[in-house]
PDB file of C-alpha atoms and ligand atoms in Angstrom:
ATOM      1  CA  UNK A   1      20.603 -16.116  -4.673  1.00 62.00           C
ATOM      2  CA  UNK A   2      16.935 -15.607  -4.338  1.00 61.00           C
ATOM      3  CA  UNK A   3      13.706 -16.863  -3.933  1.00 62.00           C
ATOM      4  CA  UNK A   4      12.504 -18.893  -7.079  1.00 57.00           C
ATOM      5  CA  UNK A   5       9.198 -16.769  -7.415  1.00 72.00           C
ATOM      6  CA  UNK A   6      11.724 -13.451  -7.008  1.00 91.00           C
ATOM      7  CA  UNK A   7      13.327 -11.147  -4.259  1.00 96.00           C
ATOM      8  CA  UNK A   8      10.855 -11.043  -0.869  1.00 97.00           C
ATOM      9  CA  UNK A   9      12.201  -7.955   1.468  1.00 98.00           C
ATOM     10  CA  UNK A  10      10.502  -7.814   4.172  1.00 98.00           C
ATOM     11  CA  UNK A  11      10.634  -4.259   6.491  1.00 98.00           C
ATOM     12  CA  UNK A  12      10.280  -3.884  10.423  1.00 98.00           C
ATOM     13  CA  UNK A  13       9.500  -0.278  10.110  1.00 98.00           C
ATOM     14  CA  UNK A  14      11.165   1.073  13.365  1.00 98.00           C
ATOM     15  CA  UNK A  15      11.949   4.409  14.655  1.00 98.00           C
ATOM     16  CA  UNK A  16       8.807   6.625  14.283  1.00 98.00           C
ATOM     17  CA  UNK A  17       8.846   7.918  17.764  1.00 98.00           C
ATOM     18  CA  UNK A  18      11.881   8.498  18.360  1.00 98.00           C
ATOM     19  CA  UNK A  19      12.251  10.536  15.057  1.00 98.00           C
ATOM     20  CA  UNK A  20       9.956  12.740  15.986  1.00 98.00           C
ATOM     21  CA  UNK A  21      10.525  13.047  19.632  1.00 98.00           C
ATOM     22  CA  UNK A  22      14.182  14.279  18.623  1.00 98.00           C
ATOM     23  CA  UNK A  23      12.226  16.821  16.764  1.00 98.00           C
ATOM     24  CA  UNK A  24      10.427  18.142  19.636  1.00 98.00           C
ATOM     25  CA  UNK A  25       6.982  16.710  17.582  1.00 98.00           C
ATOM     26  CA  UNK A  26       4.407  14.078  18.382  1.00 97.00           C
ATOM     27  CA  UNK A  27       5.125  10.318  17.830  1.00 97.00           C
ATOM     28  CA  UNK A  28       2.161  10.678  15.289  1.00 97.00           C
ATOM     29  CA  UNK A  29       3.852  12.858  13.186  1.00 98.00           C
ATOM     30  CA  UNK A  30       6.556  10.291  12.991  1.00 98.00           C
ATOM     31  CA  UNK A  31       3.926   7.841  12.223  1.00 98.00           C
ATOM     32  CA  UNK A  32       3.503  10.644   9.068  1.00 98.00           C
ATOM     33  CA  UNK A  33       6.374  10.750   7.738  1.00 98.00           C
ATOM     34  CA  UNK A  34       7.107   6.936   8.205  1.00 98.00           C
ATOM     35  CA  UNK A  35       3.974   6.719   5.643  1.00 98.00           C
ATOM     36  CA  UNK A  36       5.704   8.573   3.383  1.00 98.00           C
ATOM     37  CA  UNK A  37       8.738   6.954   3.524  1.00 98.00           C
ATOM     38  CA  UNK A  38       6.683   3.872   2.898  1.00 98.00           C
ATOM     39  CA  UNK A  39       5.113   5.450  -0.352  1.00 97.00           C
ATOM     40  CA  UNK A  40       9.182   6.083  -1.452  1.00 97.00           C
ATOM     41  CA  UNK A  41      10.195   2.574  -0.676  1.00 98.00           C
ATOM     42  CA  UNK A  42       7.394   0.810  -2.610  1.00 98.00           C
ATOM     43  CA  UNK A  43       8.325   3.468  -5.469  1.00 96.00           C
ATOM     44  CA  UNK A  44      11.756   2.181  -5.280  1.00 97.00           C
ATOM     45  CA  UNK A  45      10.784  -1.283  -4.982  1.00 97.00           C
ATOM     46  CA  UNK A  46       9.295  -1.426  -8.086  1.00 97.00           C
ATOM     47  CA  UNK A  47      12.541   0.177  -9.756  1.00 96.00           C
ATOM     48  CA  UNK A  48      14.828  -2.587  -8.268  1.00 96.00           C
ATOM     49  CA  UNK A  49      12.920  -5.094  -9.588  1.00 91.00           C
ATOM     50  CA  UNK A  50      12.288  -6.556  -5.837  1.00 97.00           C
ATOM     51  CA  UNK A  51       9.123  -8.807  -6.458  1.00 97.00           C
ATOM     52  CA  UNK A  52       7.653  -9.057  -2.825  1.00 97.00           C
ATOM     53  CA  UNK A  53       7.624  -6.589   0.241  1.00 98.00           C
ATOM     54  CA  UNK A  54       6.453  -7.018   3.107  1.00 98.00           C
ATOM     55  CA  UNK A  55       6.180  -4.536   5.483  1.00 98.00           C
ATOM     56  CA  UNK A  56       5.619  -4.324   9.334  1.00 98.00           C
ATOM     57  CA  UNK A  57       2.934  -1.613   9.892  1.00 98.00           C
ATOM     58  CA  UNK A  58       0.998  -3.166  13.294  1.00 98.00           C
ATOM     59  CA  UNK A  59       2.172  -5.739  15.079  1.00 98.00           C
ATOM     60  CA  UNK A  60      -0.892  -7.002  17.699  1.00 98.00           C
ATOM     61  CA  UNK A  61       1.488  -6.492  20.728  1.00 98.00           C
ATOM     62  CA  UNK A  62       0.997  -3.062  19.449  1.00 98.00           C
ATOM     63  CA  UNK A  63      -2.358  -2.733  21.015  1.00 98.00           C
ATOM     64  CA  UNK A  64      -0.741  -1.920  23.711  1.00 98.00           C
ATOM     65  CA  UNK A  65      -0.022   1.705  22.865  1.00 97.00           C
ATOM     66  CA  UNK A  66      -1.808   4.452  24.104  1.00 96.00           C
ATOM     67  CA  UNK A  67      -5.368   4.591  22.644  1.00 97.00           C
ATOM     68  CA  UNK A  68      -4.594   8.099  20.670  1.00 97.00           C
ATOM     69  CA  UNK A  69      -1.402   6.577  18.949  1.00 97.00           C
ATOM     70  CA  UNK A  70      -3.426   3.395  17.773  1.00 98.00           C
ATOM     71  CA  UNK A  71      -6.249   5.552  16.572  1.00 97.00           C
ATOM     72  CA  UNK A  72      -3.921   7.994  14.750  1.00 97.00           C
ATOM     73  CA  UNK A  73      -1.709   4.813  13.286  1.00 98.00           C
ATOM     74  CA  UNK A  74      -4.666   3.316  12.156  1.00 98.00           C
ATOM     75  CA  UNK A  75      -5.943   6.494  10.402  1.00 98.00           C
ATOM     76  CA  UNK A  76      -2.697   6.592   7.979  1.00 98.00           C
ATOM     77  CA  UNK A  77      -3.335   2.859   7.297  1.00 98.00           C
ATOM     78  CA  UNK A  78      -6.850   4.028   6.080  1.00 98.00           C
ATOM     79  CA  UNK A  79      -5.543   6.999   4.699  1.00 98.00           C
ATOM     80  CA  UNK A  80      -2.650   5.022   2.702  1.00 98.00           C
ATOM     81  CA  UNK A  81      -5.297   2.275   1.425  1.00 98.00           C
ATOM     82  CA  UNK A  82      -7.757   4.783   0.416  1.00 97.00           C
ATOM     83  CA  UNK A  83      -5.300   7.070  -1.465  1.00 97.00           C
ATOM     84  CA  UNK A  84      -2.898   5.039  -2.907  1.00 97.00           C
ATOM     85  CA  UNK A  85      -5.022   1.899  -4.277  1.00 97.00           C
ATOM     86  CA  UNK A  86      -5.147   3.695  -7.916  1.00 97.00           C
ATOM     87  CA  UNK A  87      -1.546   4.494  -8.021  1.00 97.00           C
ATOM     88  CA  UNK A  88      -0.349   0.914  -7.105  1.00 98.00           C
ATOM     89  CA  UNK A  89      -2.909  -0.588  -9.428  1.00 98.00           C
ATOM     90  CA  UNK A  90      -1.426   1.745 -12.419  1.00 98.00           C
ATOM     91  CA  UNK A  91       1.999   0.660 -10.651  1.00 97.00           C
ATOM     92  CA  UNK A  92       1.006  -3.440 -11.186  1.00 98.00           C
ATOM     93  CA  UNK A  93       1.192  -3.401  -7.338  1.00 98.00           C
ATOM     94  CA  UNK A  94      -0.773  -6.632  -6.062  1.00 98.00           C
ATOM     95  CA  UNK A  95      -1.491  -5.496  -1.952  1.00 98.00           C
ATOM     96  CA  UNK A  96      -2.363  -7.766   0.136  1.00 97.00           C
ATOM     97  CA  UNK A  97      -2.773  -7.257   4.284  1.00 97.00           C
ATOM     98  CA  UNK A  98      -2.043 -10.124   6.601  1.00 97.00           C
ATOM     99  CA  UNK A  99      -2.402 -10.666  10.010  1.00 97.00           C
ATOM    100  CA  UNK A 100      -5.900 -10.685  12.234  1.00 97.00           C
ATOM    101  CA  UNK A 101      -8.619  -9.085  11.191  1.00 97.00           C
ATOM    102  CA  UNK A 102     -11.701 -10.020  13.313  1.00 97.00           C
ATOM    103  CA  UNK A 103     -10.237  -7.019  16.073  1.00 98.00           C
ATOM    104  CA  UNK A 104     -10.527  -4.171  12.691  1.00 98.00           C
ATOM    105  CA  UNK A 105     -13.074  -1.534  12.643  1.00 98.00           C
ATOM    106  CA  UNK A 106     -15.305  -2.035  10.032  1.00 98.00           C
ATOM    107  CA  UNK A 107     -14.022   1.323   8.076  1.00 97.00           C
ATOM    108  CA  UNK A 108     -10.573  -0.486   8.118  1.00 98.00           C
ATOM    109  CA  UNK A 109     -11.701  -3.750   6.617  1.00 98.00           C
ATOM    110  CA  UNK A 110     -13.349  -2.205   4.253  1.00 98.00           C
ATOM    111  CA  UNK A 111     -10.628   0.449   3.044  1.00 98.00           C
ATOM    112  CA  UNK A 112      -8.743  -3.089   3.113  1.00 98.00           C
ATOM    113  CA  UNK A 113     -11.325  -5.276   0.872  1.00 98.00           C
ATOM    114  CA  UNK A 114     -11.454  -2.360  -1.759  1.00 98.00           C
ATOM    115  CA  UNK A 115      -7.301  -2.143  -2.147  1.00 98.00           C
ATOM    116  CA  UNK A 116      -7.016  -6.039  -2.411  1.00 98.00           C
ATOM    117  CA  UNK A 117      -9.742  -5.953  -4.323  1.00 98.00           C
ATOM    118  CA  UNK A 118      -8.507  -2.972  -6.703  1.00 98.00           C
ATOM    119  CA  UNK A 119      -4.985  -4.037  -6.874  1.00 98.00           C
ATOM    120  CA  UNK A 120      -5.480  -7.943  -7.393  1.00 98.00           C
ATOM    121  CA  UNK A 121      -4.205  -7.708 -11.045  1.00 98.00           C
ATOM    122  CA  UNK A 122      -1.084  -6.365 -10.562  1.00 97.00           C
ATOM    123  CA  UNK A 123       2.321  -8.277 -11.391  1.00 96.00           C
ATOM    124  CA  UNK A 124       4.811  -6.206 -11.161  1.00 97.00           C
ATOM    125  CA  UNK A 125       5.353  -6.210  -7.183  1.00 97.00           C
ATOM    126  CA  UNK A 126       3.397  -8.122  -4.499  1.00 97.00           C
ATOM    127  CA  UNK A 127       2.953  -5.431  -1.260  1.00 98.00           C
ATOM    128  CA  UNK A 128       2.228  -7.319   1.807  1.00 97.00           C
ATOM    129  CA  UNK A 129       1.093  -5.109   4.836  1.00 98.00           C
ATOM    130  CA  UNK A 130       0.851  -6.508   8.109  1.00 98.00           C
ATOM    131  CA  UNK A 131      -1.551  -5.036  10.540  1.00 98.00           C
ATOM    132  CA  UNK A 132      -2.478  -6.947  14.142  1.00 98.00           C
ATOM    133  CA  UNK A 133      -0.233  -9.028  13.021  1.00 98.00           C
ATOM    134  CA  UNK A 134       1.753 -11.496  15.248  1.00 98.00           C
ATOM    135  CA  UNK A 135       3.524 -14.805  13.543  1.00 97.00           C
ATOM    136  CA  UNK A 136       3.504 -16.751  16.508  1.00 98.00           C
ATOM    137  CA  UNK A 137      -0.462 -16.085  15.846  1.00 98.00           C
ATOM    138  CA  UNK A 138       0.173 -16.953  12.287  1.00 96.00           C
ATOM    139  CA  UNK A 139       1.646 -19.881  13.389  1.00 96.00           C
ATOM    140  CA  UNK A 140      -0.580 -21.199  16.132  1.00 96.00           C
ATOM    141  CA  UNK A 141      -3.560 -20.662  13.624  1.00 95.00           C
ATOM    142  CA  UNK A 142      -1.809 -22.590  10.755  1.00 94.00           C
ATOM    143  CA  UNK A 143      -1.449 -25.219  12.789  1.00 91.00           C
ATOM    144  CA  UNK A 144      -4.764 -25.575  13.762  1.00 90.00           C
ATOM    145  CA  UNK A 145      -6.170 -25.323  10.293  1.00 89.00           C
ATOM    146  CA  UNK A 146      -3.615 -27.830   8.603  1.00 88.00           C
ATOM    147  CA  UNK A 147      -4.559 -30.476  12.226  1.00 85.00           C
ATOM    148  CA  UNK A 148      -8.143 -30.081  10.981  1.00 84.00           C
ATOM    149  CA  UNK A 149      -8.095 -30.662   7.250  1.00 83.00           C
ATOM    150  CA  UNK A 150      -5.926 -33.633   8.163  1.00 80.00           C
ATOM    151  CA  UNK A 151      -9.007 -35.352   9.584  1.00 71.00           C
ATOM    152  CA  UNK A 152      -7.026 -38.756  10.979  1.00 71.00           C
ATOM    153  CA  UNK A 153      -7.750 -39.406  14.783  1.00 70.00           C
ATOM    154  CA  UNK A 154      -3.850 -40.146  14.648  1.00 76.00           C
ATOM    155  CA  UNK A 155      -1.915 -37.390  16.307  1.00 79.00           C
ATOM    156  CA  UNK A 156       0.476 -36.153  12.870  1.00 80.00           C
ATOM    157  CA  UNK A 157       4.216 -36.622  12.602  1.00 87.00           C
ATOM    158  CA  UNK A 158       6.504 -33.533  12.334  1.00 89.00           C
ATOM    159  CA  UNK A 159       7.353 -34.963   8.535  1.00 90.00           C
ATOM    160  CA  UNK A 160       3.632 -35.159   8.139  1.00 87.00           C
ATOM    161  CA  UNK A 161       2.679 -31.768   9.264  1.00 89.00           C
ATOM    162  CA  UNK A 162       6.033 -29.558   8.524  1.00 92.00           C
ATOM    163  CA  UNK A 163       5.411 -29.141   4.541  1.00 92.00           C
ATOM    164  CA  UNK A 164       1.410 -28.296   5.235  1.00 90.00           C
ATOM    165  CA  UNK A 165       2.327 -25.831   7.457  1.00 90.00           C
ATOM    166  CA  UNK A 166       5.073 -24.466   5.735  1.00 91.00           C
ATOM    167  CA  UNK A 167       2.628 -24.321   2.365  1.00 91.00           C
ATOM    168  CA  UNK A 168      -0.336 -22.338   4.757  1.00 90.00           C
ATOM    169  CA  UNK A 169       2.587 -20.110   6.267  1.00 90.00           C
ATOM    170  CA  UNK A 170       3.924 -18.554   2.740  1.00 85.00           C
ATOM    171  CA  UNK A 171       0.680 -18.766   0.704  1.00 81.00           C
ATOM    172  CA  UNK A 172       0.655 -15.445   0.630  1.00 75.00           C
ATOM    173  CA  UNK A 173       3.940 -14.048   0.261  1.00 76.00           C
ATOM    174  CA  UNK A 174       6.694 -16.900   0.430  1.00 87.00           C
ATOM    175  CA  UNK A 175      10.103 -17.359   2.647  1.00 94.00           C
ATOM    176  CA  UNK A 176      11.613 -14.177   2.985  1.00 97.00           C
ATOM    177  CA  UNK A 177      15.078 -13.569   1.324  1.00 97.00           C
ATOM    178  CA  UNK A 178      15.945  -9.920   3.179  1.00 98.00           C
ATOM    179  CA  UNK A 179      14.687  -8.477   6.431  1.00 98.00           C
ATOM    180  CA  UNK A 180      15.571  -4.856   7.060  1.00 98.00           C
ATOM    181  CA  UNK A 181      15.033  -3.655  10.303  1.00 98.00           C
ATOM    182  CA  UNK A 182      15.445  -0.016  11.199  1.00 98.00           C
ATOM    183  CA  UNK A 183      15.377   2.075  13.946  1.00 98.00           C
ATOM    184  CA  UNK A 184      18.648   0.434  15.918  1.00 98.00           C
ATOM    185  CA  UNK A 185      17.191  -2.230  17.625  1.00 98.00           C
ATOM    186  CA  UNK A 186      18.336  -6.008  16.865  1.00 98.00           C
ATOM    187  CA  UNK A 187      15.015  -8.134  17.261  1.00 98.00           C
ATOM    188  CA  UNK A 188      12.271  -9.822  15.188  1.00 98.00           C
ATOM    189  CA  UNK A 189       9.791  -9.128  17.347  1.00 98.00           C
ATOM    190  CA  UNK A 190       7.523 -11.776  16.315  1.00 98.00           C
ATOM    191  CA  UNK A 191       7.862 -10.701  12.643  1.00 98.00           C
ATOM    192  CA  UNK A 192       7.426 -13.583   9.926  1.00 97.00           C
ATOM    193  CA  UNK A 193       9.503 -15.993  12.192  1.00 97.00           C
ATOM    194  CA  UNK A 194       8.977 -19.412  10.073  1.00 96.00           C
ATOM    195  CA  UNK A 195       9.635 -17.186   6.637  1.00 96.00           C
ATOM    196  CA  UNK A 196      12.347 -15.706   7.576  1.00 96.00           C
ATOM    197  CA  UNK A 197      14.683 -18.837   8.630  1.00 95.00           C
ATOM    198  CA  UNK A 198      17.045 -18.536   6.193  1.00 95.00           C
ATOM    199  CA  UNK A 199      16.254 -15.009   5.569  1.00 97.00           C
ATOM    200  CA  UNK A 200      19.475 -12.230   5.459  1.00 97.00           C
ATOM    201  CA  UNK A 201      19.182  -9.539   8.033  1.00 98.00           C
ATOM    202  CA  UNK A 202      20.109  -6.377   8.085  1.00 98.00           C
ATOM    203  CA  UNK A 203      19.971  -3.440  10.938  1.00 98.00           C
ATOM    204  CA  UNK A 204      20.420   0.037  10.428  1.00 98.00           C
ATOM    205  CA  UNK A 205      20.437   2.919  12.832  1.00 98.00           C
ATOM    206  CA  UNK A 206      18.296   4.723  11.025  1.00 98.00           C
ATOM    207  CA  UNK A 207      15.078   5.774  12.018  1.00 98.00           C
ATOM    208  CA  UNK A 208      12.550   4.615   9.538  1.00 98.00           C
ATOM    209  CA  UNK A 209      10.934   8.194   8.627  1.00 98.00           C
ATOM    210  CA  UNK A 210      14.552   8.996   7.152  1.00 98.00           C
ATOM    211  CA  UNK A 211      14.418   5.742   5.133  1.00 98.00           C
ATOM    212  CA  UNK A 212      14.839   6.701   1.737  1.00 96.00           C
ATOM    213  CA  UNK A 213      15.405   4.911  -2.126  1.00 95.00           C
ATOM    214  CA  UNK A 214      19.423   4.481  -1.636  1.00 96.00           C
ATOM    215  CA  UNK A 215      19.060   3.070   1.798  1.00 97.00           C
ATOM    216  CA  UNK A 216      16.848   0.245   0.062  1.00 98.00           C
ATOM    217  CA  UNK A 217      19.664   0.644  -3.322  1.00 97.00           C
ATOM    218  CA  UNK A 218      22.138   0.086  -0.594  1.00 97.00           C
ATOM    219  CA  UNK A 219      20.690  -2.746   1.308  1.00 98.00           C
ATOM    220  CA  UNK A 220      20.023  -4.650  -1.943  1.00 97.00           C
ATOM    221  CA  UNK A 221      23.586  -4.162  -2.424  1.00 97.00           C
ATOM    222  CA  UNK A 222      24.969  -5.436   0.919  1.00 97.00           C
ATOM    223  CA  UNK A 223      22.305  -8.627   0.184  1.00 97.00           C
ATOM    224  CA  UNK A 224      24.138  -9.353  -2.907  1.00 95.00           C
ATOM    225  CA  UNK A 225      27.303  -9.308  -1.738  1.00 95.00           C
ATOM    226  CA  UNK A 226      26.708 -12.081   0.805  1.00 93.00           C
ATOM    227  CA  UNK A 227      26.936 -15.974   0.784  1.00 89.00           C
ATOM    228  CA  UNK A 228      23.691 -17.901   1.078  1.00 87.00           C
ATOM    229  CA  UNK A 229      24.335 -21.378   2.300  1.00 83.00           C
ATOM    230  CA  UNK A 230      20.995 -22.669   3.591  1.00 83.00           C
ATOM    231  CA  UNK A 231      22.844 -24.430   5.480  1.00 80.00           C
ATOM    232  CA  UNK A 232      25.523 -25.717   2.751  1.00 82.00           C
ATOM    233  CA  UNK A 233      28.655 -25.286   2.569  1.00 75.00           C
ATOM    234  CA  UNK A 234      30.408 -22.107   0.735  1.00 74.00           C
ATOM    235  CA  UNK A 235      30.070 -22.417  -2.617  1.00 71.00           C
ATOM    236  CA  UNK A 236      34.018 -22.190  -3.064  1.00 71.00           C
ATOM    237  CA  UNK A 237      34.499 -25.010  -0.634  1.00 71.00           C
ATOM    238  CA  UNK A 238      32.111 -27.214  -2.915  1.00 60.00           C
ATOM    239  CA  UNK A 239      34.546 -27.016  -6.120  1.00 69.00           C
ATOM    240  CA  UNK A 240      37.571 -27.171  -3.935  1.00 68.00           C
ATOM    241  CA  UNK A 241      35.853 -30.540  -2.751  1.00 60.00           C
ATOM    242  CA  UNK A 242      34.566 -31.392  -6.116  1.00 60.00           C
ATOM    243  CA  UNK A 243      37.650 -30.975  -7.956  1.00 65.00           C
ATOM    244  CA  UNK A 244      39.957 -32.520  -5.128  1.00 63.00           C
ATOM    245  CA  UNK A 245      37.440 -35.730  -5.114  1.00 57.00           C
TER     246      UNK A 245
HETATM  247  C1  FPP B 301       7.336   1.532  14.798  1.00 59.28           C
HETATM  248  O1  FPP B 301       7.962   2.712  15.256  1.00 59.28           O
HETATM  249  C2  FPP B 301       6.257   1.888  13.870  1.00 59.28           C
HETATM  250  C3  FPP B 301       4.943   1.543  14.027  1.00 59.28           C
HETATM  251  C4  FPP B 301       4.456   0.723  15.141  1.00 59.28           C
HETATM  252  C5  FPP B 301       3.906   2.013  13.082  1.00 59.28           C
HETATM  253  C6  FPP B 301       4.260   1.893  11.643  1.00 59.28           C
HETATM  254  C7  FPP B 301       3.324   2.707  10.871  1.00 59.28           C
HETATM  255  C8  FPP B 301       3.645   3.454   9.791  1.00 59.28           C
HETATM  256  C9  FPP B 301       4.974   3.485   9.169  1.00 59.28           C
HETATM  257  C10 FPP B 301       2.644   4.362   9.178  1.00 59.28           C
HETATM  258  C11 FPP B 301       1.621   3.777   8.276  1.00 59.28           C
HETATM  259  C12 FPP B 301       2.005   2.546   7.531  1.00 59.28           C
HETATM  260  C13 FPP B 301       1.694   2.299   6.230  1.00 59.28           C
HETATM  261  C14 FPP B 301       1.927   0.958   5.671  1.00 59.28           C
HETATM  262  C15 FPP B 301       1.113   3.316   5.341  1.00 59.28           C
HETATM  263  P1  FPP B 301       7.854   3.089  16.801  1.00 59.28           P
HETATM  264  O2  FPP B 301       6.647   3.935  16.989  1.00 59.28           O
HETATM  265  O3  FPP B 301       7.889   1.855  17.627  1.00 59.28           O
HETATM  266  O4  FPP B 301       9.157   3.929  16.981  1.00 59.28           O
HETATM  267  P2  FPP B 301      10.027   4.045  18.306  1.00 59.28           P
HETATM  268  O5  FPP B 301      10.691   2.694  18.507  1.00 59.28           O
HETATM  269  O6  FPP B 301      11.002   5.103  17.950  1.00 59.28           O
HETATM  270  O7  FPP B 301       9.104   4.434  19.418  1.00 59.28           O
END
């Protein structure tokens, strides 16, 4: 079962350093090749039919790197916008970038404002990129902005205030049905927190550069084959239930 406006996976892209420090190479090249896995996963994407994908590119705790690696990480995001936005416009590929963007260089925003702005047409798959991106942000700022529209000196109930934020929260690109994470680790890492609450995970030890079209084949797979209960009961439990009433 799946999301009524279609399949949302949603990617923690992990693994780039160590990839290529196993290599003997530079985390940037890493950083390389986990753009080009990203150009084979959207490819694939669109194939499987998946309607929305999100993926993890810059999380704001990643300011925290090393100058050189943020520079370099944010020259692939420029590069990627610049150079693909014609390709995933052919593609019907509607990109979209969440997350902060008053701490983006101005030759970011605006590689950013032309791909949205290129792509905005497309149908086919909705790719959702998130750079200085932190949900707990997302959340904070939601929040905020649903308090003030509700312009009532009255402090709001959670009933009151849960569906508004929920509605601000997956505007853009709804409640996540899969989240992949790669790389080995087991965390969310303050990745779409309130979207993904009745999201399926999935880990995998490998490192995202090696990510390729039947590790997202497979993954759609393993989603599939499990149970979503939101919370229910299994669906074979319900007829035993049903038919024993
Ligand atoms: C995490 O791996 C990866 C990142 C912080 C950067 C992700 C960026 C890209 C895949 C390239 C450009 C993206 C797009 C959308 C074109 P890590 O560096 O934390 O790996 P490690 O855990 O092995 O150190």
């Amino acid at each position: 079962m799946q999301s009524r406006e279609g399949l949302h996976v949603a990617i923690i892209m992990d693994g780039n350093g160590r990839w290529a420090m196993r290599r003997g190479l530079p985390r940037i090249a890493g950083h390389r090749a986990g753009a080009a896995a990203v150009r084979r996963v959207v490819e694939r994407a669109l194939d499987l039919g998946i309607a929305r994908l999100t993926l993890y590119a810059f999380s704001s705790d990643n300011w925290s790197r090393p100058p050189a690696e943020v520079q370099s990480i944010f020259w692939l995001l420029r590069a990627f916008l610049r150079l693909e936005a014609e390709k995933l416009r052919e593609r019907g590929v509607r990109l979209r970038v969440i997350g902060r963007r008053d701490r983006l260089s101005n030759p970011v925003l605006k590689e950013i404002d032309r791909a949205e702005s290129a792509t905005a047409a497309g149908s086919n798959l909705h790719l959702c990129i998130a750079i200085d991106y932190s949900s707990r942000d997302a959340i904070a700022r939601a929040a905020a902005q649903v308090t003030a529209t509700l312009a009532s000196s009255k402090v709001p109930s959670p009933d009151e205030i849960r569906p508004l934020l929920a509605q601000s929260l997956t505007m853009e690109h709804g409640e996540v049905d899969l989240l992949i994470r790669t790389g080995g680790e087991k965390r969310l890492s303050d990745f779409l927190l309130w979207e993904s609450a009745y999201a399926e995970l999935l880990f995998t030890d490998r490192m995202w550069p090696e990510f390729d079209e039947t590790d997202l084949t497979v993954a759609l797979e393993e989603f599939r084959s499990r149970e979503r209960r939101f919370g229910g009961v299994p669906a074979a439990t319900l007829q035993s239930v049903i038919s024993t009433a």
